[in-house]
Short mmCIF file of C-alpha atoms in Angstrom, two decimals:
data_model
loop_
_atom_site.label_atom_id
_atom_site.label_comp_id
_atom_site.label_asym_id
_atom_site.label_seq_id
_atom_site.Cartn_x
_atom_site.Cartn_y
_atom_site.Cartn_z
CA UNK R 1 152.80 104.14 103.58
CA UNK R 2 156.16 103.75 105.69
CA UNK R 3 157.03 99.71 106.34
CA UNK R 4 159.64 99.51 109.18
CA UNK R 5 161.23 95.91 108.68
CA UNK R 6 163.14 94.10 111.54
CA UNK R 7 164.12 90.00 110.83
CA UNK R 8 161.65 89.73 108.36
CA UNK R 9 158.69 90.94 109.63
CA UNK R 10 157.44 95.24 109.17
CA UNK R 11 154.60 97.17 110.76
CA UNK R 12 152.42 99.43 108.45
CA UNK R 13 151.98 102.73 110.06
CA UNK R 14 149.82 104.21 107.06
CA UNK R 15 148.78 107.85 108.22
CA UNK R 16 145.82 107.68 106.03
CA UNK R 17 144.54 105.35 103.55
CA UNK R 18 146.84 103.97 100.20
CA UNK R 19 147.26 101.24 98.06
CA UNK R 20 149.94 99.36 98.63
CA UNK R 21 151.05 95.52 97.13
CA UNK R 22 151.84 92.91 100.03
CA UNK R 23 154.52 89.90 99.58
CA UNK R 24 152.70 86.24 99.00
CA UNK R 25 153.68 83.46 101.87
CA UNK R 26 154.25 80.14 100.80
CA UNK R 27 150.58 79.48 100.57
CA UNK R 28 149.92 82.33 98.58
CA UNK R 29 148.11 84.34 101.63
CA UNK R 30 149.85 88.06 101.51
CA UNK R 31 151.95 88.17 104.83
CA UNK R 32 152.70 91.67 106.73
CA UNK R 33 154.20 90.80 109.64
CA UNK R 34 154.83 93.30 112.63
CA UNK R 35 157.74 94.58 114.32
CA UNK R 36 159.13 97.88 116.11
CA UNK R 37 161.84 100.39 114.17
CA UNK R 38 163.71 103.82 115.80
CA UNK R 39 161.15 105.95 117.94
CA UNK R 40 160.06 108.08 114.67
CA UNK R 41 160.40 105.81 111.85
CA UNK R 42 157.07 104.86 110.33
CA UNK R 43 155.42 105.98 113.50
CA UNK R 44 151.74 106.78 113.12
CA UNK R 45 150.92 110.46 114.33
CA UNK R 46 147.10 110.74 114.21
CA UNK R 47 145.29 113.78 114.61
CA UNK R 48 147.95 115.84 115.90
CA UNK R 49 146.46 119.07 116.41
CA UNK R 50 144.42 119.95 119.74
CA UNK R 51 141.42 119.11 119.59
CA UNK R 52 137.86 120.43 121.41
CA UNK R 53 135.51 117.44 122.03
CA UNK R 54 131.89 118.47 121.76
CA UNK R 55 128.54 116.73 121.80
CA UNK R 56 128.07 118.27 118.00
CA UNK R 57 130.42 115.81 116.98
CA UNK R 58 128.45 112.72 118.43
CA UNK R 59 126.51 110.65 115.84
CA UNK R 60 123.38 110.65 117.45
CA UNK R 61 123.29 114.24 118.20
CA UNK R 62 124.21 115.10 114.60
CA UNK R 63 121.28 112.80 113.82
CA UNK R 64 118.96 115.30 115.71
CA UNK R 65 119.86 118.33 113.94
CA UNK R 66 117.93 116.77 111.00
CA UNK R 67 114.22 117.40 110.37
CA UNK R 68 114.12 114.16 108.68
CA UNK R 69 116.65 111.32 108.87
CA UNK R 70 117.06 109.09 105.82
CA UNK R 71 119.03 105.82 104.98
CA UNK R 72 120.34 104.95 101.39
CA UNK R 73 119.88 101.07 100.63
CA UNK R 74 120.45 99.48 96.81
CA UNK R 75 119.72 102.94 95.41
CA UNK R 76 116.40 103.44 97.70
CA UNK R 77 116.24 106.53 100.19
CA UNK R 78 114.05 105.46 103.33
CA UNK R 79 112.68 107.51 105.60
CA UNK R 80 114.54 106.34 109.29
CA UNK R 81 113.33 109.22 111.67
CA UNK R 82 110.18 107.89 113.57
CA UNK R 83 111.48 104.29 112.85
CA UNK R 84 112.81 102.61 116.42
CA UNK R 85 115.62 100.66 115.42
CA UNK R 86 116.04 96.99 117.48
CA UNK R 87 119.66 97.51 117.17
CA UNK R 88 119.93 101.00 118.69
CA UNK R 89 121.80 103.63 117.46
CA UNK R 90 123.97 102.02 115.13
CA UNK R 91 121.57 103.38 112.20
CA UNK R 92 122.91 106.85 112.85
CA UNK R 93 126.52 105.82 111.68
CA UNK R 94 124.72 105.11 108.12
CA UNK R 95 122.91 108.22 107.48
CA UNK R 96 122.70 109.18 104.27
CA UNK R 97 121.85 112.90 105.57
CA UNK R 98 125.90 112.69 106.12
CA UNK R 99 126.78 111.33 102.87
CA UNK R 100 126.83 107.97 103.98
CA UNK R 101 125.47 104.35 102.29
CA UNK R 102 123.71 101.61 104.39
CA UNK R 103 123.86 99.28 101.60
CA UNK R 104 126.44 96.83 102.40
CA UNK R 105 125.96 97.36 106.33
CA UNK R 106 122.20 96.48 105.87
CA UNK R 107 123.19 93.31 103.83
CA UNK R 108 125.42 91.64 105.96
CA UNK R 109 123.83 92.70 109.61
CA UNK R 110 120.44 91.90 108.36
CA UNK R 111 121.65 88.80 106.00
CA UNK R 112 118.91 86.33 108.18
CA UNK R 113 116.49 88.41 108.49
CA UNK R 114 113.20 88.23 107.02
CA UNK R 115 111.79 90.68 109.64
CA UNK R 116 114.72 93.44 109.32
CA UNK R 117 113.38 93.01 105.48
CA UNK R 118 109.80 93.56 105.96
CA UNK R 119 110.17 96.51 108.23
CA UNK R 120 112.56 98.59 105.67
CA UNK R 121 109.71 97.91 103.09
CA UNK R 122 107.57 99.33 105.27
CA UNK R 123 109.38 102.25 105.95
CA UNK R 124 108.64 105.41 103.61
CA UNK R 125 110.82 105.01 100.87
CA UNK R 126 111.64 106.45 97.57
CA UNK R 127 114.22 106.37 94.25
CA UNK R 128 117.21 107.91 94.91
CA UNK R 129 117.73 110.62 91.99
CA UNK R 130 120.29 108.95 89.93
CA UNK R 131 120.76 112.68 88.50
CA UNK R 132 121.51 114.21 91.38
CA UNK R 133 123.08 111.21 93.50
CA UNK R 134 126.86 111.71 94.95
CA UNK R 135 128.77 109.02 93.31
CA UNK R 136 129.37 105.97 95.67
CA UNK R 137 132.86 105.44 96.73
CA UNK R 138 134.32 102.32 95.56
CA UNK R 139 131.35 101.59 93.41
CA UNK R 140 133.00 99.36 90.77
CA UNK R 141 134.60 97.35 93.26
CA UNK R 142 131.65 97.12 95.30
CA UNK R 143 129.66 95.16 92.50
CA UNK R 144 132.58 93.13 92.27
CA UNK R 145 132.81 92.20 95.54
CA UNK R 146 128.74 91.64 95.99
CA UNK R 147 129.29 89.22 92.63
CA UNK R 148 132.23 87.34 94.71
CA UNK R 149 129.79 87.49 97.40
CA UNK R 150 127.08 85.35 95.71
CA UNK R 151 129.78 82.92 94.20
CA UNK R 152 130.69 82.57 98.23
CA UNK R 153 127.03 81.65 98.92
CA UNK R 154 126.71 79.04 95.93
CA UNK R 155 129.86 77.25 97.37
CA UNK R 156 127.89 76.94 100.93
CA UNK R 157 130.33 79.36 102.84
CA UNK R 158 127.49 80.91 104.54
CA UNK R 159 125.76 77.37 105.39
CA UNK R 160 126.04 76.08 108.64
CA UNK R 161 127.14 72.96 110.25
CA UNK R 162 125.47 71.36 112.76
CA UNK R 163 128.73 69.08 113.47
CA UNK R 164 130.34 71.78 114.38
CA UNK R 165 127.76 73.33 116.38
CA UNK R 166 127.83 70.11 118.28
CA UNK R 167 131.81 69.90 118.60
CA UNK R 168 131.55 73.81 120.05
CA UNK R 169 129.23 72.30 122.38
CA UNK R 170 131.32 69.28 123.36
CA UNK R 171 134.72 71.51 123.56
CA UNK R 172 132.94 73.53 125.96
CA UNK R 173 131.56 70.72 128.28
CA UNK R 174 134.71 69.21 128.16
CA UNK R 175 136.66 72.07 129.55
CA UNK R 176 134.33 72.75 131.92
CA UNK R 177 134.95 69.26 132.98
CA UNK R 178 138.39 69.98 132.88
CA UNK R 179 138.53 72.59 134.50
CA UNK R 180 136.16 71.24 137.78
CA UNK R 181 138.60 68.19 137.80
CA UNK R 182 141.48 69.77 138.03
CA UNK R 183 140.06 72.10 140.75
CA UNK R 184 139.25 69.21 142.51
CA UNK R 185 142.99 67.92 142.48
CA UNK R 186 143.30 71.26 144.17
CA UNK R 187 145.08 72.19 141.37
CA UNK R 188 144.07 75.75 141.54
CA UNK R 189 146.29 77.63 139.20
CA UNK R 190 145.83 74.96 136.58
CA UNK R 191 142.27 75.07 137.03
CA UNK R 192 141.66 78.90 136.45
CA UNK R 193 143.59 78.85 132.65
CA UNK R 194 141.55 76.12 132.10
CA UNK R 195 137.96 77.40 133.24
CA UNK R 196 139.02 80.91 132.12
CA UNK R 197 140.90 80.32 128.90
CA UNK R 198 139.05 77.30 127.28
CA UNK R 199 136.21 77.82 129.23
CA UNK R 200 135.22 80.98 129.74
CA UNK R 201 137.13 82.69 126.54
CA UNK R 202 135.32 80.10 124.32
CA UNK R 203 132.37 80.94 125.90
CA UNK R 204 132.92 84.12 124.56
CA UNK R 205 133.89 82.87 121.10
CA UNK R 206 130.70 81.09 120.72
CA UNK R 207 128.18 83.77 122.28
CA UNK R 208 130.09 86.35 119.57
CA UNK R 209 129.10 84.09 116.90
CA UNK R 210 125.76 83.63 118.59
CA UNK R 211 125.29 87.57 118.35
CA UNK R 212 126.12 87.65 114.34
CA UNK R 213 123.14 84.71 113.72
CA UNK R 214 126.18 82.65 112.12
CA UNK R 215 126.34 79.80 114.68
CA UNK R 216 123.17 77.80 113.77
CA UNK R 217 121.77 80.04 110.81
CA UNK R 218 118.45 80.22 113.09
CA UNK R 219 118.53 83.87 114.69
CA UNK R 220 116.04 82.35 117.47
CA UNK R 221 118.18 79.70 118.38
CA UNK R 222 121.37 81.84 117.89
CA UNK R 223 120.30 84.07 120.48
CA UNK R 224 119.19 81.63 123.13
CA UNK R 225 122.90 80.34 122.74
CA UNK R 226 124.15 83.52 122.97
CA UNK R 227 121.99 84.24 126.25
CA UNK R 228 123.99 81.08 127.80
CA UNK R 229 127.08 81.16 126.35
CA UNK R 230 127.50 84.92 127.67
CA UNK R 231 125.30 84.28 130.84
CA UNK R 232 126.84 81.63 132.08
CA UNK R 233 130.17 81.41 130.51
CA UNK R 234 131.15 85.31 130.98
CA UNK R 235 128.52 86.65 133.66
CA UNK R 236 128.00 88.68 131.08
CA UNK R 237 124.62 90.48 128.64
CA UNK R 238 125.10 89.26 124.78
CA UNK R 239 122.19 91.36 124.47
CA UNK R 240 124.69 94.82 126.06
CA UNK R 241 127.54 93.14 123.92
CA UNK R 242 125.80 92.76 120.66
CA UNK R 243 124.42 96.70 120.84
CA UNK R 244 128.34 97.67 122.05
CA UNK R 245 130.00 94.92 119.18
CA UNK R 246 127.76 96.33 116.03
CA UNK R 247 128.87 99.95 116.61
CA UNK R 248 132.87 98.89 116.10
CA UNK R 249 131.64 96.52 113.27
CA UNK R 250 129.96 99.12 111.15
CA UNK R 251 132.47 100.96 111.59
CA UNK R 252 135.77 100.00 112.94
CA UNK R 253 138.80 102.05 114.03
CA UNK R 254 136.24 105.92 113.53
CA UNK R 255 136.43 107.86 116.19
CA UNK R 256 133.54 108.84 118.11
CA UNK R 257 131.72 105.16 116.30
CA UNK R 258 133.62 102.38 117.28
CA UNK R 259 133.19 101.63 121.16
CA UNK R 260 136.48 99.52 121.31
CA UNK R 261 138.39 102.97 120.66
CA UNK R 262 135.98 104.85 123.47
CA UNK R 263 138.39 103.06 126.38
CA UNK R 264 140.09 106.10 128.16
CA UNK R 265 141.65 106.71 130.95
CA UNK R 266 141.71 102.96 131.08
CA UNK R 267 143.43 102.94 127.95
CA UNK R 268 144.65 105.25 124.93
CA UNK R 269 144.58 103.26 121.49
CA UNK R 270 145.61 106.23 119.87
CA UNK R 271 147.52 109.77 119.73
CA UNK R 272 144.28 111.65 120.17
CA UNK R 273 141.93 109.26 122.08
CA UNK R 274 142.23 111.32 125.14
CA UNK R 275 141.01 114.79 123.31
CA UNK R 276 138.44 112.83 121.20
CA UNK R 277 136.78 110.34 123.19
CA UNK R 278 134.25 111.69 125.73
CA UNK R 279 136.03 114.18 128.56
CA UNK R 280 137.12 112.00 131.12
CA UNK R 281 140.18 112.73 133.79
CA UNK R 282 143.44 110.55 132.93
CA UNK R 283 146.73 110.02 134.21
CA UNK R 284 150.36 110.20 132.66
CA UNK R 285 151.84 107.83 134.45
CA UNK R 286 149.07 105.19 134.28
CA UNK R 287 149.17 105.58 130.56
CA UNK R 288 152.86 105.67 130.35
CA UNK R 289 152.22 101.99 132.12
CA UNK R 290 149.37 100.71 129.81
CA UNK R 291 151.41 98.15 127.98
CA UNK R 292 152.47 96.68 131.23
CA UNK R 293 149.06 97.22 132.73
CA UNK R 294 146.28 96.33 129.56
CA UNK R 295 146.45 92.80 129.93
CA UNK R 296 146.78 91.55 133.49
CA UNK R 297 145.04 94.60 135.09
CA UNK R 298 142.88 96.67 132.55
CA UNK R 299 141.45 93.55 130.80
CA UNK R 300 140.31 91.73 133.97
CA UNK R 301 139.00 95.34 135.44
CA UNK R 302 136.68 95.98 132.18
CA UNK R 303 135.34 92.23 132.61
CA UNK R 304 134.28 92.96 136.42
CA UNK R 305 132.56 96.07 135.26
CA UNK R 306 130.71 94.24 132.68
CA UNK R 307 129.73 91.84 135.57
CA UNK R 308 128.90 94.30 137.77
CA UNK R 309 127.75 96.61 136.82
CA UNK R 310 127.30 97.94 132.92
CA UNK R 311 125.24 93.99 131.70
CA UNK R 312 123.24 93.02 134.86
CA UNK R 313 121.78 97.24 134.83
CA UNK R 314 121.05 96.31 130.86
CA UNK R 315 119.40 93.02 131.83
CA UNK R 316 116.78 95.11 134.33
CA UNK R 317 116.54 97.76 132.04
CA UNK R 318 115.38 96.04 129.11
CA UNK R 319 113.31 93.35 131.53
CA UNK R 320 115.40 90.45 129.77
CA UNK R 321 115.08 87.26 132.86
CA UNK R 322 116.57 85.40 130.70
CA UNK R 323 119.75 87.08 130.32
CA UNK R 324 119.59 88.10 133.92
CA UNK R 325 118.69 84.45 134.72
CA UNK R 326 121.86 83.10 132.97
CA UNK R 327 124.43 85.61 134.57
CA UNK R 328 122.93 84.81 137.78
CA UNK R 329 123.25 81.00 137.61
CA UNK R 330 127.03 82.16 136.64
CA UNK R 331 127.99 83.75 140.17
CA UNK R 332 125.79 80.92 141.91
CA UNK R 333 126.12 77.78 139.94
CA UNK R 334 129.88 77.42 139.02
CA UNK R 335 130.46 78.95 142.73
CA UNK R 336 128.96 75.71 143.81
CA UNK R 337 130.56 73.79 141.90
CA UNK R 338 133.77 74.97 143.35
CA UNK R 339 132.76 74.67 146.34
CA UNK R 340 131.32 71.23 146.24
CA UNK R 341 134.66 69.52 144.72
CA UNK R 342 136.88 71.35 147.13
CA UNK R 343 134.71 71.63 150.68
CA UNK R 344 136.12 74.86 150.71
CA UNK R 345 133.41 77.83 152.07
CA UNK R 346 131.20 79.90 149.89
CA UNK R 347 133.79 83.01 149.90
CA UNK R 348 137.14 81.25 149.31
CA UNK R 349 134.77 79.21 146.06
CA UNK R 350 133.69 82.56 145.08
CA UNK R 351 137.16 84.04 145.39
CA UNK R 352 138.30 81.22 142.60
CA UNK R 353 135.04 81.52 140.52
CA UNK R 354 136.25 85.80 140.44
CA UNK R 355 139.93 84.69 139.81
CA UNK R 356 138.58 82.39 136.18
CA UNK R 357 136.57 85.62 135.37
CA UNK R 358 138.96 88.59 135.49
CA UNK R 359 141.53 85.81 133.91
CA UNK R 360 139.09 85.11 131.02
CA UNK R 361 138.57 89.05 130.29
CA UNK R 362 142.42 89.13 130.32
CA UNK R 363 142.09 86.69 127.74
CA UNK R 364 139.16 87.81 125.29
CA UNK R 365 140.09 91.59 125.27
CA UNK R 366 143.93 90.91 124.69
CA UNK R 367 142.90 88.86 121.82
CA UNK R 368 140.20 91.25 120.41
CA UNK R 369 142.91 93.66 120.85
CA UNK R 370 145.35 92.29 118.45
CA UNK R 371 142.81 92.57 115.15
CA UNK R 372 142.74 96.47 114.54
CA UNK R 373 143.69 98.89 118.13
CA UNK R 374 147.35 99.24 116.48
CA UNK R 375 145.67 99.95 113.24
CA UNK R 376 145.19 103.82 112.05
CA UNK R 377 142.12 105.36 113.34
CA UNK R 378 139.63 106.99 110.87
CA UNK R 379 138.24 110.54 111.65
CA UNK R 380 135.08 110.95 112.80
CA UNK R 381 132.87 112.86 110.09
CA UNK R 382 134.73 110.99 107.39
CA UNK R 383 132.59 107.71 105.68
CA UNK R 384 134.38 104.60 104.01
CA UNK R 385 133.37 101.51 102.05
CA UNK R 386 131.99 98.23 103.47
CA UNK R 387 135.38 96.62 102.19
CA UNK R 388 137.63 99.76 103.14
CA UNK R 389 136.68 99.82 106.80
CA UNK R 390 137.54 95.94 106.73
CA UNK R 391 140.63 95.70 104.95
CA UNK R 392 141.98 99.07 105.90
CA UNK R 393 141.39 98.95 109.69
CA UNK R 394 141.46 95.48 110.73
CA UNK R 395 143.84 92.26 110.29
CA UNK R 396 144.13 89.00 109.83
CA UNK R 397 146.64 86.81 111.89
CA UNK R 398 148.00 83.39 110.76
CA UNK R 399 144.89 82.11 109.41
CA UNK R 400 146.68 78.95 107.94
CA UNK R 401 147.46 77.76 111.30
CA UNK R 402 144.95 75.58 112.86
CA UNK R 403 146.23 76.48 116.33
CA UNK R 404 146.00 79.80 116.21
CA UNK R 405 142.41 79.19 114.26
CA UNK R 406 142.00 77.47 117.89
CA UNK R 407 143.46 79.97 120.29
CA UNK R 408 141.67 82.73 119.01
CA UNK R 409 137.98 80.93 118.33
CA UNK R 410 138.81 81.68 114.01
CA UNK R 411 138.09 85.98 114.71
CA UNK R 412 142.46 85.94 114.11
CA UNK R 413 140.04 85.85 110.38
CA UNK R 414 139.13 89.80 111.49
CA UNK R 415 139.21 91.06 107.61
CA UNK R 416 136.71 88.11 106.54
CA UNK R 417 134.42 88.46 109.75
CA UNK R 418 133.90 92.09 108.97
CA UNK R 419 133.29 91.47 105.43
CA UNK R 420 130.74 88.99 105.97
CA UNK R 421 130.00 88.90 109.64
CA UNK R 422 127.30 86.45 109.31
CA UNK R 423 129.27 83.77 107.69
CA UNK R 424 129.83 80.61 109.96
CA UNK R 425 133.76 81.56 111.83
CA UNK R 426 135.01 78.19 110.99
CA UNK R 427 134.68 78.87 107.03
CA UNK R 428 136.60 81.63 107.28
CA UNK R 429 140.13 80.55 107.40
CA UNK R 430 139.32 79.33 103.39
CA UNK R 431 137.62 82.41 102.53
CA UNK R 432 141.17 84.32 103.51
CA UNK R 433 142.86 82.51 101.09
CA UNK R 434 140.45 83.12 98.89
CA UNK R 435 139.96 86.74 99.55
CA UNK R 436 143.94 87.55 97.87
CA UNK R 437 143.10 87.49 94.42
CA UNK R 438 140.02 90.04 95.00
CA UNK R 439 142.21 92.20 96.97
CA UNK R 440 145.33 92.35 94.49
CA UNK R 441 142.70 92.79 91.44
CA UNK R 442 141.53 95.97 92.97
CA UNK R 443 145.26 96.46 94.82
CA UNK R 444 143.95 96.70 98.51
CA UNK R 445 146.59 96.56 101.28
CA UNK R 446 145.33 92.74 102.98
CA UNK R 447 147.11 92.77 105.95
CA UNK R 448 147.89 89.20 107.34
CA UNK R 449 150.24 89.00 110.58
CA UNK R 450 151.85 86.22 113.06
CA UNK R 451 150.50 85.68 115.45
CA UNK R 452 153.60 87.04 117.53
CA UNK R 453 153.44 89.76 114.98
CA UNK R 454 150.37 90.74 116.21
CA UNK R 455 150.62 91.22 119.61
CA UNK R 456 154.44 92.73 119.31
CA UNK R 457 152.05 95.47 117.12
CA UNK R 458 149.52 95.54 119.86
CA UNK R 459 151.93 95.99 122.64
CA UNK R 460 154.21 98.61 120.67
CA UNK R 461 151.27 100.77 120.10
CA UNK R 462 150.13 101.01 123.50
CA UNK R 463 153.88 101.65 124.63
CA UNK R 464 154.32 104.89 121.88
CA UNK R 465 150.70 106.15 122.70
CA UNK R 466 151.30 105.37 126.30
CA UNK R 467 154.84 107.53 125.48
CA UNK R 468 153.28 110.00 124.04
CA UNK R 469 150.45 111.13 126.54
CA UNK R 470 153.75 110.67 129.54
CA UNK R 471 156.00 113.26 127.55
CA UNK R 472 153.05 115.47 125.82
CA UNK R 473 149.79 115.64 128.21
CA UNK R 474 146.83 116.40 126.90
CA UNK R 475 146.45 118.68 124.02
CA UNK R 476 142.43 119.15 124.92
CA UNK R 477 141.15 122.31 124.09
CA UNK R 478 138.12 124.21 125.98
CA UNK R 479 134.84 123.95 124.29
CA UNK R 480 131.47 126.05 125.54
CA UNK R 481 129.45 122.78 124.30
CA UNK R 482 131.39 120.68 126.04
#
């Protein structure tokens, strides 16, 4: 591990994974905070080599070269292949045909579920040989952390709170308020951080919680909230997000699994990301410009796409009105809303409804950004831990500061929300401080940053792979199965 340090604050630029003992903040939370050395020092140089992208290396193609599929859960082997999973094609990141282990990953996902329980019984299942079994990586630590786990559940982290469901509620109504005042003032610029920032972004916030069942504990309930929250707040599908968000949960940072790393020629998150995510034309210089660009252009462009194209063709698709209902009352609804506290016409209100939209994707994605896209990717036919993928490849940021708690709708908490991703957000700023003693018993690198720390990391990344791609090209390589 190389730590570049610059006025107190370093950058880990770990080319694969290590141990590594972290310096305790005044409140005991271990702090690595982020800045930007020389060009070369500690500078992350993944995958290096050319590389041929081919469908072979896709995880549901590699599912179909298997007469029978099979997941391994507590030490059971089930029998996945004719089973249509409700969550899509996640399961084939968890095969254990690839030496993987669903065990964890079915746990947390499923955590609410009595269904998702009833149908793996169901499934064909048998004992896996413990003669013949590949040891489980981790596997110590794992029962530790599933013990910790139950002491969390005892203490009511996982319960909860209907106050705070309510306050999420009343937060939201109040910026919307806000927001519709101040446009009425014809305060326009004022208006569109408000409706897009701590309107539209919490939106967000609260229709990602929706989507993990860890809002109201009720999945039902979750979901219609979700359906809202992303309809109407975002214009967006929490059904399209939730089947896009689990693939980066299970896995986060893999190649070829996580869909927040599948962004090119948008944007490069990595050294490699041109070769290995799916062939798609680029340019040099628009790279070159991606930290400049991701936020005000990129961010907003991915958000209109959503709109427009990628969540209402899911809505039809799938035959979900009620998503499709939601996102349409979005364009309509807070259009004439616009329009009825200004007198302007229906184009100029829809103009300003568009402007609070591609400012709240700026928003969201620069935040979502900050948790893991500077972090080291993992390659794509190697398998990690439950707690590896979420220590190793995502952060933390500032979790003792209530503000940024606020700013970022508690998922700054990214190490604890992939841990246990159906824990309620707001009890996850405790569980950090909490989490230290578990990581320096089995010496795991917890990464906590500043806030500022996190986006100078975000920011520096996209400038060296940005850098990179400008000076190097692209180092694909001809493949017949391509």
């Amino acid at each position: 591990m190389c730590v570049e340090t610059t006025e107190g604050t370093s950058r880990t630029m770990a080319n694969e994974r290590t141990s590594s003992s972290s310096s305790l903040s005044e409140g005991g939370t271990p702090t690595v905070t982020v800045g930007m050395g020389s060009e070369d020092a500690g500078k992350k140089t993944r995958n290096a080599s050319a590389t041929a992208w081919t469908k072979e290396l896709e995880p549901h193609t590699i599912a179909k070269t298997f007469e029978r599929r099979y997941v391994t859960i507590e030490g059971v082997e089930y029998d996945v292949t004719d089973f249509k999973h409700p969550g899509g094609s996640v399961i084939y990141y968890m095969l254990s045909n690839t030496g993987a282990d669903a065990t964890e990953a079915f746990k947390e996902f499923h955590y609410r579920s009595k269904k998702a329980r009833k149908a793996l019984a169901a499934l064909p299942h048998k004992p896996v040989d413990a003669a013949t079994r590949e040891p489980i990586e981790d596997e110590a630590m794992l029962k530790d952390f599933a013990q910790w786990r139950k002491e969390l559940e005892r203490e009511g982290f996982f319960k909860p709170s209907p106050a705070h469901v309510a306050y999420r509620f009343a937060e939201l109504a109040a910026m919307f308020a806000l927001g519709t005042a101040l446009m009425h003032a014809r305060w326009h610029v004022a208006s569109v951080i408000v409706y897009s920032c701590f309107f539209g972004a919490r939106c967000g916030w609260v229709q990602h919680e929706g989507g993990h069942n860890s809002l109201t504990g009720n999945i039902w309930w979750d979901k219609r909230i979700q359906a809202f929250a992303a309809g109407f707040g975002l214009a967006s599908s929490g059904d399209m997000w939730n089947n896009m968000h689990n693939k980066h949960h299970a896995t986060p940072q893999k190649v070829r699994h996580d869909m927040d790393l599948d962004t090119t020629p948008a944007v490069a998150f990595f050294n490699s990301a041109v070769e290995e995510n799916r062939p798609r034309g680029f340019s040099k210089l628009w790279l070159r410009l991606q930290a400049w660009t991701f936020v005000p252009v990129t961010s907003g462009m991915v958000l209109f796409f959503w709109m427009f194209v990628l969540h209402p063709r899911n809505a039809l698709r799938r035959k979900s009105f009620e998503e499709a209902a939601w996102m349409f009352s979005a364009h309509v609804i807070r259009t004439a809303v616009i329009k009825a506290v200004t007198g302007y016409s229906w184009l100029a209100s829809y103009g300003l409804f568009a402007a609070t939209m591609w400012a709240s994707g700026c928003y969201l994605f620069a935040h979502f950004s900050t948790s893991h896209t500077h972090l080291d990717v993992v390659p794509s036919d190697k398998h990690l831990s439950w707690v590896r993928y979420a220590v190793d490849h995502t952060i933390d940021i500032n979790p003792n500061n209530s503000v940024v708690n606020w700013l970022m709708g508690y998922l700054n908490c990214q190490v604890i929300h992939h841990l246990f991703p159906d824990m309620p957000q707001f009890r996850q700023p405790e569980v950090s401080r909490r989490f230290v003693p578990f990581a320096k018993k089995w010496n795991l690198n917890y990464k906590v940053l500043t806030y500022y720390g996190a986006w100078k990391a975000t920011f520096g990344n996209l400038n060296d792979v940005g850098k990179h791609y400008y000076v190097h090209g692209s180092q694909r390589v001809k493949s017949k199965s391509a």
